[in-house]
Amino acid sequence: MGVVVQKFGGSSVKNAERVMEAARKAIRAKHAGNMVIVVVSAQGSTTDDLIAKAAEISAAPSAREMDMLLATGEQISIALTAMAIQELGERAVSFTGQQIGIVTDSTHRKARIKKIDTQRLTEALESGHIVVIAGFQGIDEQGDISTLGRGGSDTTAVAVAAAVKLAGYDVQCEIFTDVDGVYTTDPRIVPDARKMDAISYDEMLEMASMGAGVMHSRSIEFAKKFDVPLMVRNAQSDALGTWIVPEEAWMGEIPACGVALAADEARLVLEGVPDRPGVSHQVFSALAAANIAVDMIAQSVGEGGKATIGFTVLNSELEKTKKTLAPLVAGLGAVLNETGKVSKVSVVGAGMRTIAGVAERLFQALAADGVNLKMITTGDIKISVLVEEDAPPPVEEATGGESIKKAHLESKKAVRGRKALRAVHAAFALAQPRKGAGAPAASAEFKPRANPLVVADPKDRDAAIARLDGMEDVLVSGVHLNTEQSRVTIHDLPDVPGNCSKVFNAVATGGILVDMIVQNQTGPAKAELSFTVPRADLPRALARTQDVLRAIDPACRAVGDADIAVLFVLGVGMRTHTGVARTMFGALAAHGINISMINTSEVCVGVVVERARGDEALACLTEAFNLG
Ligand code: ASP
Ligand code: MG
């Protein structure tokens, strides 16, 4: 008998009828021969309503008391769901996070799970109960209630699944929600978006972190780290949803599986930073120490001993970021410019590792739409661009209830980002059926589960639990050195729509595979654009670039650099664990290795250093991440 973890989001338990429907699904899974765990969120808009109640009392309520308040939402849901199951004639028992032993750190409202005790849980399962667990909550080591951050019930579900798996059971996790699965993009913005049948963990991580919004990205990190197969599916139907699984060969044939939009970000640019070892480390360790999650980082090559570092943070953390960096910026003799609201549009696909011309197609679509790009970064399987947004209009413009006002605001948000998203979705023909999205792909089928390997010996059980300790610690899976790449850098590229497209068109028509791309705005109306290509292609890439630049503006220059080494740290949680960049830059700084370019994504941080120091950099990063 295997274990099925079923998670029901707020909309899927919003009233009695939905609770009964969730209970029926759980019972059906049990009757199909599984042990069943149900994880539920607070009903409907309960969490929002509780936040509003707190706001009536205090503008800045203490985080501890907020957690005390917010955790009540899920407690209502578990009791009702257990009652519903009992009403339908099955045995059920509900548990709060505390009762089930979900231990977290003490960062209230953004707590991270440290371990889950599976004893009570497995006893209840083994005795034939459907176990109903409150999502989103845990308890810290002082015994205080904590919550995991908005949308955290997904994380609870996958973490519980991982814990049960480590206790020796065969597990799969179903995330029931109000959508049919994961789409090629947000179907509310792009109506012809297509449902995917399967997507890899890494693709999903890159999509989710960028606002695909279907799942909490930490839950996908867990699923990847502990190899838990996930399915996102609709709570209102029995149709299969989207499997989220390890990467399969056919996925590599698809240049782009989806595009995502993330609004609510702000861009900051640190200009005039001394180009010497350790500076990026100072900047990002200060942010990590303040627990500010940095999303995109783009450090350009720079000129005259000065570099520019562009990065984005959530709008809500903008003020804190400025305050945190102020003393440091002054000390470095640099300036920190805030450049306003931006939206991030990203293309994701495992195939872009090997298929040439993906960047070209993206930039072409954006140029045709007149979109100006404020920053570009690339990951292993992702290209992201920042699009500038106008500030949203004040809420007062809308009349009606809170939800109408909210909907109004939403519709005015990220206007340019939405437009860009539509253009890119069309450019990659993502509405067409393809393998893994409407057409058959050999894959992602789950064999019947094996019998559970129930761990009977208490010693084994303790060993399994020990492995859960610090379960949310970053998992850096590898460090890679690539000395086969060279770099082209364009200085003083006029910052107008279409220039990137022209450059990458010239490179792509030469059949040259572009790997890393970093673009930053470096001065008024000027951008610096760098990209790497295989070393053998450098002369051709440079010549082609210089040709286009002559037509764009004779004042801009392209230079080639063959003496570079690219290092990547790959893993999960690059963004949510603010410490990865800190460890990486810190280790390089300690060895006096200068970083001449930085590029980040959710599953990958890439840096460029001098070629002669590549091996040394690899060795020091291998050591820093204990991979030796
Ligand atoms: N109830 C919490 C929230 O609304 C957690 C969740 O729904 O996953 O954010
Ligand atoms: Mg919710």
XYZ file of C-alpha atoms and ligand atoms in Angstrom:
638
model
C 0.000 0.000 0.000
C 1.347 3.398 -0.929
C 0.612 6.767 0.567
C -1.206 9.481 -1.351
C -0.927 13.008 -0.018
C -3.777 15.168 -1.261
C -3.577 18.903 -0.761
C -6.673 21.062 -1.086
C -6.203 24.806 -1.469
C -8.471 27.474 -0.004
C -10.880 27.540 -2.940
C -11.228 23.756 -2.805
C -12.533 23.825 0.774
C -14.248 27.198 0.646
C -17.702 25.940 1.734
C -19.437 22.811 3.022
C -20.081 21.505 -0.453
C -16.414 21.758 -1.439
C -15.299 20.237 1.848
C -17.577 17.253 1.184
C -16.160 16.950 -2.332
C -12.599 16.937 -0.945
C -13.638 14.301 1.607
C -15.054 12.130 -1.189
C -11.799 12.365 -3.121
C -9.823 11.305 -0.077
C -12.139 8.368 0.547
C -11.935 7.278 -3.082
C -8.137 7.272 -2.877
C -8.378 5.166 0.268
C -10.783 2.700 -1.317
C -8.396 2.413 -4.247
C -5.974 0.846 -1.794
C -3.874 3.739 -0.534
C -3.148 5.253 2.816
C -4.283 8.852 2.584
C -3.047 12.115 4.061
C -5.037 15.268 3.388
C -3.433 18.691 3.798
C -5.785 21.666 3.745
C -5.499 25.437 3.497
C -7.757 27.960 5.175
C -11.203 28.230 3.605
C -11.588 30.677 0.716
C -10.379 34.150 1.625
C -10.038 33.378 5.345
C -6.339 34.224 5.517
C -6.916 37.564 3.789
C -9.831 38.290 6.095
C -7.704 37.575 9.147
C -4.988 39.877 7.852
C -7.624 42.575 7.388
C -8.857 42.074 10.946
C -5.343 42.546 12.273
C -4.979 45.710 10.203
C -8.024 47.169 11.957
C -6.127 46.900 15.225
C -2.562 47.671 14.272
C -0.607 48.959 11.296
C 2.359 46.824 12.301
C 1.170 43.837 14.290
C 3.889 41.650 15.745
C 4.829 38.704 13.581
C 4.388 36.238 16.417
C 0.805 37.343 17.012
C 0.087 37.327 13.281
C 1.090 33.681 13.153
C -1.084 32.951 16.150
C -3.970 34.546 14.259
C -3.345 33.149 10.776
C -2.902 29.575 11.958
C -6.541 29.539 13.082
C -7.707 29.528 9.449
C -6.249 26.109 8.748
C -7.454 24.776 12.073
C -11.049 25.392 10.988
C -10.443 23.547 7.726
C -8.934 20.419 9.271
C -11.766 19.974 11.739
C -14.419 20.393 9.038
C -12.632 18.076 6.627
C -12.217 15.339 9.242
C -15.909 15.678 10.155
C -16.859 15.416 6.494
C -14.884 12.203 6.077
C -16.445 10.771 9.212
C -19.882 11.811 8.019
C -19.252 9.770 4.873
C -18.432 6.742 6.975
C -14.630 6.647 7.003
C -12.233 7.087 9.880
C -10.382 10.386 9.997
C -8.317 12.345 12.466
C -7.155 15.953 12.205
C -3.879 17.426 13.449
C -2.477 20.933 13.689
C 1.119 21.547 12.642
C 2.148 21.418 16.267
C 0.391 18.109 16.931
C 2.011 16.467 13.971
C 5.459 17.725 14.908
C 6.250 20.167 12.099
C 9.172 22.027 13.599
C 10.281 25.287 11.976
C 12.760 28.056 12.648
C 11.506 31.201 14.377
C 11.183 33.503 11.370
C 7.524 34.263 11.944
C 5.410 34.604 8.780
C 8.214 33.136 6.644
C 9.275 30.196 8.748
C 11.233 27.312 7.241
C 10.620 23.697 8.136
C 13.445 22.049 10.044
C 11.943 18.631 10.606
C 8.771 16.639 10.707
C 8.178 13.873 13.171
C 6.407 11.042 11.396
C 5.550 8.831 14.351
C 2.078 10.057 15.180
C 1.305 10.443 11.519
C 2.270 6.927 10.522
C 0.556 5.419 13.557
C -2.681 7.092 12.545
C -2.247 5.934 8.935
C -1.411 2.380 9.931
C -4.471 2.218 12.145
C -6.640 2.979 9.130
C -7.314 6.698 9.507
C -7.329 9.292 6.827
C -5.027 11.851 8.399
C -5.981 15.498 7.936
C -3.162 17.993 8.509
C -3.257 21.778 8.730
C -1.154 23.327 6.010
C 0.987 26.444 6.315
C 1.757 26.116 10.023
C 4.303 24.652 12.375
C 5.871 25.278 15.707
C 9.293 26.688 16.507
C 11.745 25.385 19.063
C 10.336 27.731 21.713
C 6.897 26.207 21.188
C 5.485 29.227 19.370
C 3.172 28.821 16.400
C 4.772 29.797 13.089
C 3.525 30.063 9.508
C 5.397 29.312 6.315
C 4.520 32.314 4.169
C 1.527 32.874 1.905
C 0.602 29.809 -0.064
C 2.614 27.673 2.339
C 0.196 24.742 2.442
C 1.751 23.366 -0.742
C 5.050 23.266 1.086
C 3.457 21.459 4.009
C 1.979 18.858 1.667
C 5.205 18.109 -0.150
C 7.277 18.216 3.036
C 4.933 15.740 4.695
C 5.141 13.542 1.596
C 8.944 13.717 1.724
C 8.953 12.848 5.419
C 6.676 9.872 4.893
C 8.842 8.754 1.998
C 11.944 8.874 4.173
C 10.073 6.849 6.768
C 9.941 4.089 4.172
C 6.655 4.504 2.326
C 6.009 4.833 -1.354
C 4.491 8.271 -1.856
C 2.893 10.522 -4.394
C 1.447 13.963 -3.875
C -1.585 15.515 -5.525
C -2.136 19.244 -5.350
C -5.837 19.946 -5.867
C -6.585 23.474 -6.885
C -8.954 25.494 -9.023
C -7.020 25.066 -12.253
C -6.674 21.967 -14.428
C -2.911 21.860 -14.196
C 0.147 23.845 -15.188
C -0.333 25.902 -18.326
C 2.123 27.205 -20.873
C 1.376 30.567 -19.302
C -1.295 32.195 -17.151
C -4.560 31.430 -19.009
C -6.231 34.448 -17.429
C -3.843 36.656 -19.382
C -3.388 34.489 -22.451
C -6.644 32.616 -23.136
C -5.125 30.185 -25.627
C -2.527 28.933 -23.126
C -2.346 25.149 -23.202
C -2.348 22.692 -20.318
C 0.828 20.644 -20.005
C 0.699 16.919 -19.238
C 4.159 16.874 -17.708
C 6.923 19.294 -16.830
C 10.267 18.785 -15.096
C 10.985 19.987 -11.567
C 13.491 22.511 -12.877
C 11.141 23.873 -15.507
C 8.395 24.155 -12.917
C 10.745 25.866 -10.476
C 11.694 28.407 -13.084
C 8.029 28.909 -13.993
C 6.716 29.080 -10.452
C 9.315 31.416 -9.084
C 8.456 33.732 -11.889
C 4.853 33.988 -11.016
C 3.194 31.109 -12.803
C 1.378 31.142 -9.517
C 0.085 27.596 -9.515
C 2.308 26.383 -6.714
C 4.496 27.698 -3.973
C 8.030 27.310 -5.268
C 9.458 25.967 -2.033
C 7.145 23.002 -2.373
C 8.724 22.168 -5.720
C 12.186 22.432 -4.211
C 11.144 19.846 -1.671
C 9.664 17.607 -4.311
C 12.894 17.774 -6.308
C 15.160 17.332 -3.322
C 13.286 14.290 -2.020
C 12.132 13.028 -5.405
C 8.407 13.135 -4.701
C 6.247 12.853 -7.829
C 3.669 15.612 -7.889
C 0.503 16.183 -9.793
C -1.326 19.495 -9.969
C -5.014 18.859 -10.717
C -8.482 20.295 -10.523
C -10.451 19.751 -7.329
C -13.693 20.038 -9.300
C -13.058 17.198 -11.713
C -11.477 13.774 -12.008
C -9.348 14.666 -15.016
C -5.614 14.150 -14.762
C -3.634 17.324 -14.277
C 0.067 18.012 -14.841
C 2.798 15.710 -13.556
C 5.866 17.420 -12.163
C 8.691 14.910 -12.414
C 12.440 14.498 -13.030
C 13.537 15.652 -16.480
C 12.963 13.189 -19.305
C 14.712 12.986 -22.666
C 11.799 14.267 -24.766
C 11.690 17.490 -22.754
C 15.047 18.442 -24.249
C 13.516 18.577 -27.728
C 11.287 21.508 -26.817
C 12.930 24.956 -26.963
C 10.345 26.591 -24.705
C 7.702 24.863 -22.626
C 6.242 27.987 -21.103
C 6.478 31.695 -20.441
C 5.862 33.381 -17.130
C 5.227 36.842 -15.803
C 6.251 38.165 -12.415
C 4.914 41.564 -11.443
C 5.534 43.266 -8.115
C 9.270 43.531 -8.528
C 11.463 46.584 -8.282
C 14.783 47.061 -10.010
C 17.808 48.620 -8.361
C 21.076 49.503 -9.981
C 24.325 49.884 -8.136
C 26.580 52.012 -10.285
C 30.257 52.817 -10.046
C 31.104 49.743 -8.000
C 34.870 49.156 -7.733
C 35.665 46.132 -9.894
C 37.683 44.148 -7.361
C 37.292 40.853 -5.549
C 34.821 40.788 -2.690
C 32.526 43.639 -3.616
C 29.570 41.522 -4.758
C 30.037 39.456 -1.660
C 29.708 42.542 0.543
C 26.527 43.611 -1.220
C 24.757 40.271 -1.260
C 25.815 39.147 2.167
C 24.367 42.357 3.603
C 21.075 41.569 1.866
C 21.185 37.937 2.949
C 21.811 38.980 6.546
C 18.687 41.156 6.350
C 16.778 38.163 4.956
C 15.973 39.987 1.714
C 15.456 37.623 -1.192
C 17.143 38.938 -4.304
C 15.714 37.657 -7.520
C 17.626 38.588 -10.643
C 21.249 39.667 -10.366
C 23.062 40.993 -13.394
C 26.575 42.242 -12.946
C 28.025 43.625 -16.102
C 31.589 43.594 -17.262
C 32.152 47.306 -16.659
C 34.789 49.700 -17.884
C 37.543 51.741 -16.296
C 37.657 49.642 -13.152
C 33.979 50.190 -12.348
C 31.181 47.686 -12.653
C 27.409 47.952 -12.535
C 25.285 45.515 -10.571
C 21.587 45.418 -11.347
C 19.230 43.337 -9.259
C 15.579 42.987 -8.378
C 13.741 42.523 -5.119
C 10.050 42.357 -4.296
C 8.407 45.783 -4.277
C 7.437 45.186 -0.678
C 11.114 44.864 0.267
C 12.348 47.896 -1.636
C 12.571 50.283 1.320
C 14.275 47.708 3.501
C 16.768 47.010 0.720
C 17.670 50.667 0.341
C 18.118 51.085 4.067
C 20.231 47.958 4.332
C 22.578 48.963 1.547
C 22.916 52.684 2.280
C 26.017 52.510 4.524
C 27.760 50.058 2.252
C 27.070 52.041 -0.887
C 28.499 55.175 0.657
C 31.596 53.256 1.724
C 32.167 51.928 -1.785
C 31.768 55.361 -3.349
C 29.002 53.920 -5.513
C 25.431 55.076 -6.130
C 22.270 53.055 -5.690
C 19.557 54.001 -8.138
C 16.041 52.825 -7.836
C 14.523 52.505 -11.251
C 10.937 51.827 -10.514
C 8.433 49.081 -11.006
C 9.186 46.344 -13.442
C 7.689 43.118 -14.679
C 9.747 40.111 -15.471
C 8.907 37.992 -18.474
C 10.706 34.687 -18.766
C 10.863 31.880 -21.259
C 11.574 28.436 -19.838
C 12.461 25.181 -21.538
C 14.876 22.308 -21.069
C 15.546 22.346 -24.827
C 17.177 25.764 -24.866
C 20.395 24.204 -23.584
C 21.029 22.726 -26.998
C 18.732 24.467 -29.459
C 20.171 27.620 -31.061
C 18.122 30.750 -31.690
C 15.864 30.740 -28.619
C 17.120 34.152 -27.490
C 16.758 35.487 -31.012
C 13.131 34.387 -31.181
C 12.379 35.968 -27.827
C 14.006 39.306 -28.586
C 12.482 39.397 -32.041
C 8.985 39.021 -30.572
C 9.595 41.739 -28.001
C 11.134 44.105 -30.541
C 8.197 43.646 -32.908
C 6.006 44.699 -30.016
C 8.141 47.755 -29.225
C 9.084 46.497 -25.752
C 12.229 48.027 -24.243
C 14.291 45.677 -22.091
C 15.737 47.027 -18.871
C 17.712 43.961 -17.915
C 18.358 40.474 -19.250
C 19.622 37.409 -17.440
C 19.746 33.767 -18.344
C 19.686 30.506 -16.462
C 20.458 27.086 -17.740
C 16.907 26.663 -19.046
C 15.542 30.186 -18.803
C 15.869 33.658 -20.271
C 14.366 36.534 -18.313
C 13.849 40.121 -19.352
C 12.678 43.083 -17.331
C 10.035 45.363 -18.733
C 9.388 48.759 -17.211
C 5.880 49.400 -15.855
C 3.927 52.530 -15.076
C 2.903 52.909 -11.461
C -0.580 51.413 -10.918
C -3.435 53.891 -10.438
C -4.725 54.495 -6.915
C -7.309 52.066 -5.537
C -9.799 54.897 -4.979
C -10.439 54.923 -8.715
C -12.474 51.793 -8.330
C -15.831 51.648 -6.649
C -17.455 48.636 -5.078
C -16.424 46.097 -2.498
C -12.895 45.091 -1.578
C -12.785 42.234 -4.055
C -13.932 44.490 -6.927
C -11.270 47.023 -6.008
C -8.686 44.274 -5.910
C -9.747 42.934 -9.287
C -9.593 46.451 -10.696
C -6.089 46.955 -9.386
C -5.005 43.586 -10.721
C -6.272 44.456 -14.176
C -4.224 47.664 -14.186
C -1.080 45.987 -12.970
C 1.757 44.957 -15.206
C 0.120 46.249 -18.372
C 3.337 46.125 -20.371
C 4.392 42.826 -18.897
C 1.106 41.251 -19.943
C 1.458 42.568 -23.440
C 4.974 41.188 -23.680
C 3.814 37.848 -22.306
C 1.210 37.494 -25.059
C 3.735 38.338 -27.739
C 6.253 35.795 -26.483
C 3.670 33.035 -26.029
C 2.655 33.504 -29.655
C 6.240 33.662 -30.908
C 6.974 30.209 -29.488
C 3.659 28.835 -30.790
C 2.858 27.607 -27.302
C -0.853 27.343 -28.041
C -0.122 24.481 -30.474
C -0.228 20.878 -29.283
C 3.178 19.310 -28.780
C 4.711 16.432 -26.875
C 3.898 16.746 -23.218
C 1.184 19.314 -23.908
C -1.664 17.806 -25.860
C 0.293 15.326 -27.942
C 1.566 12.006 -26.622
C 5.025 11.825 -25.122
C 6.506 8.558 -23.944
C 6.854 9.342 -20.278
C 5.518 10.469 -16.999
C 3.511 7.378 -16.415
C 3.581 6.054 -12.942
C 3.890 2.387 -12.393
C 1.741 0.838 -9.696
C 3.389 1.419 -6.392
C 5.426 -1.202 -4.641
C 4.560 -2.399 -1.165
C 5.581 -0.025 1.573
C 8.851 -0.735 3.277
C 7.529 0.004 6.710
C 10.405 0.800 9.005
C 9.656 -1.193 12.116
C 12.950 -0.904 13.957
C 12.971 2.267 16.102
C 16.662 2.738 15.302
C 15.879 2.923 11.591
C 13.082 5.294 12.317
C 15.435 7.580 14.209
C 17.896 7.445 11.352
C 15.174 8.431 8.902
C 14.111 11.303 11.115
C 17.693 12.495 11.433
C 17.812 12.860 7.670
C 14.888 15.235 7.876
C 16.746 17.548 10.187
C 17.277 20.834 8.425
C 15.184 19.530 5.565
C 14.929 22.947 4.025
C 18.651 23.559 3.913
C 19.835 24.537 0.500
C 20.642 21.717 -1.740
C 23.465 22.692 -4.001
C 23.797 19.698 -6.227
C 26.850 20.626 -8.191
C 29.426 23.178 -9.298
C 30.506 23.207 -12.909
C 33.356 24.871 -14.710
C 33.092 25.679 -18.373
C 36.286 26.898 -20.014
C 34.976 26.405 -23.532
C 33.132 29.700 -23.648
C 34.151 33.171 -24.751
C 32.405 36.457 -24.248
C 31.270 39.292 -26.457
C 30.576 42.582 -24.686
C 28.869 45.566 -26.230
C 29.396 48.884 -24.489
C 27.133 51.907 -24.907
C 24.373 50.140 -26.741
C 21.542 52.671 -27.217
C 18.750 51.619 -24.862
C 15.904 51.444 -27.364
C 13.611 48.589 -28.365
C 14.918 46.249 -31.003
C 18.666 46.459 -30.520
C 19.017 43.150 -28.700
C 16.906 41.521 -31.328
C 19.196 42.787 -34.088
C 22.297 41.533 -32.320
C 20.922 38.061 -31.560
C 19.434 37.758 -34.983
C 22.887 38.264 -36.477
C 24.387 35.698 -34.109
C 21.598 33.131 -34.538
C 21.659 33.298 -38.327
C 25.293 32.236 -37.990
C 24.013 29.098 -36.176
C 25.921 30.087 -33.028
C 24.566 28.786 -29.693
C 24.427 31.594 -27.161
C 24.703 30.490 -23.545
C 24.771 33.193 -20.887
C 23.303 36.626 -21.559
C 23.538 39.597 -19.217
C 22.269 43.043 -20.010
C 22.205 46.017 -17.701
C 21.351 49.611 -18.223
C 24.620 51.300 -17.364
C 24.089 54.971 -18.027
C 21.425 57.344 -19.248
C 19.901 55.664 -22.314
C 22.854 53.289 -22.590
C 23.046 49.587 -21.939
C 25.819 47.060 -21.697
C 25.091 43.691 -23.258
C 27.304 40.629 -22.830
C 26.846 37.083 -23.979
C 28.920 33.952 -24.155
C 29.398 31.649 -27.126
C 31.593 28.570 -27.724
C 35.221 29.697 -28.001
C 35.598 28.489 -31.577
C 32.700 30.743 -32.568
C 34.052 33.909 -30.960
C 35.621 35.481 -34.088
C 32.449 34.920 -36.097
C 30.150 36.072 -33.304
C 32.225 39.213 -32.840
C 32.377 40.020 -36.544
C 28.628 39.540 -36.916
C 27.984 41.716 -33.863
C 30.261 44.467 -35.137
C 28.448 44.465 -38.445
C 25.073 45.096 -36.847
C 26.462 47.680 -34.456
C 27.729 49.797 -37.344
C 24.146 50.030 -38.527
C 22.757 50.731 -35.035
C 25.181 53.389 -33.834
C 28.835 53.728 -34.802
C 29.569 54.971 -31.261
C 28.935 51.614 -29.629
C 31.709 49.061 -29.464
C 31.917 45.325 -29.174
C 34.880 43.547 -27.676
C 35.636 39.857 -27.435
C 37.250 38.090 -24.516
C 38.448 34.519 -24.955
C 40.086 34.321 -21.533
C 37.069 33.644 -19.433
C 35.821 30.761 -17.349
C 32.172 30.305 -16.487
C 31.214 28.688 -13.194
C 27.741 27.525 -12.325
C 26.330 26.489 -9.036
C 23.262 24.354 -9.607
C 20.692 23.282 -7.099
C 17.407 24.259 -5.575
C 16.369 27.219 -3.522
C 18.785 29.715 -4.996
C 16.316 32.469 -4.469
C 14.485 31.534 -1.326
C 17.704 30.712 0.462
C 19.371 34.077 0.447
C 22.643 32.472 1.455
C 23.648 30.752 -1.791
C 24.964 33.825 -3.533
C 26.600 34.834 -0.264
C 28.482 31.563 0.092
C 29.471 31.566 -3.541
C 30.704 35.148 -3.720
C 32.274 34.827 -0.276
C 34.356 31.825 -1.270
C 35.601 33.539 -4.411
C 36.360 36.731 -2.493
C 38.345 34.813 0.101
C 40.566 33.555 -2.722
C 40.895 37.012 -4.250
C 39.147 35.878 -7.422
C 37.446 38.724 -9.240
C 33.946 38.158 -10.622
C 33.416 39.943 -13.916
C 29.842 38.930 -14.575
C 26.983 37.464 -12.538
C 23.783 35.929 -13.679
C 21.100 34.207 -11.623
C 18.024 32.073 -11.844
C 16.083 29.932 -9.421
C 18.125 26.809 -10.033
C 21.455 28.267 -11.094
C 23.902 31.041 -10.226
C 26.529 31.687 -12.870
C 29.659 33.806 -12.629
C 32.426 34.665 -15.047
C 36.020 34.836 -13.832
C 39.424 34.984 -15.501
C 40.182 31.772 -17.343
C 43.501 31.287 -15.610
C 41.729 31.050 -12.276
C 38.933 28.729 -13.359
C 40.296 25.581 -11.737
C 41.055 27.354 -8.502
C 37.535 28.837 -8.466
C 36.045 25.402 -9.067
C 38.043 23.942 -6.210
C 37.092 26.669 -3.765
C 33.392 26.457 -4.624
C 33.425 22.678 -4.367
C 34.828 23.111 -0.904
C 32.483 25.941 0.083
C 29.441 23.820 -0.755
C 30.885 20.639 0.751
C 30.736 18.805 -2.516
C 34.248 17.405 -2.382
N -3.916 29.979 4.011
C -2.589 30.364 3.631
C -2.661 31.454 2.591
O -3.726 31.818 2.137
C -1.787 29.216 3.146
C -2.258 28.583 1.871
O -3.342 28.848 1.391
O -1.504 27.801 1.304
O -1.652 31.975 2.201
Mg -4.900 30.335 0.742
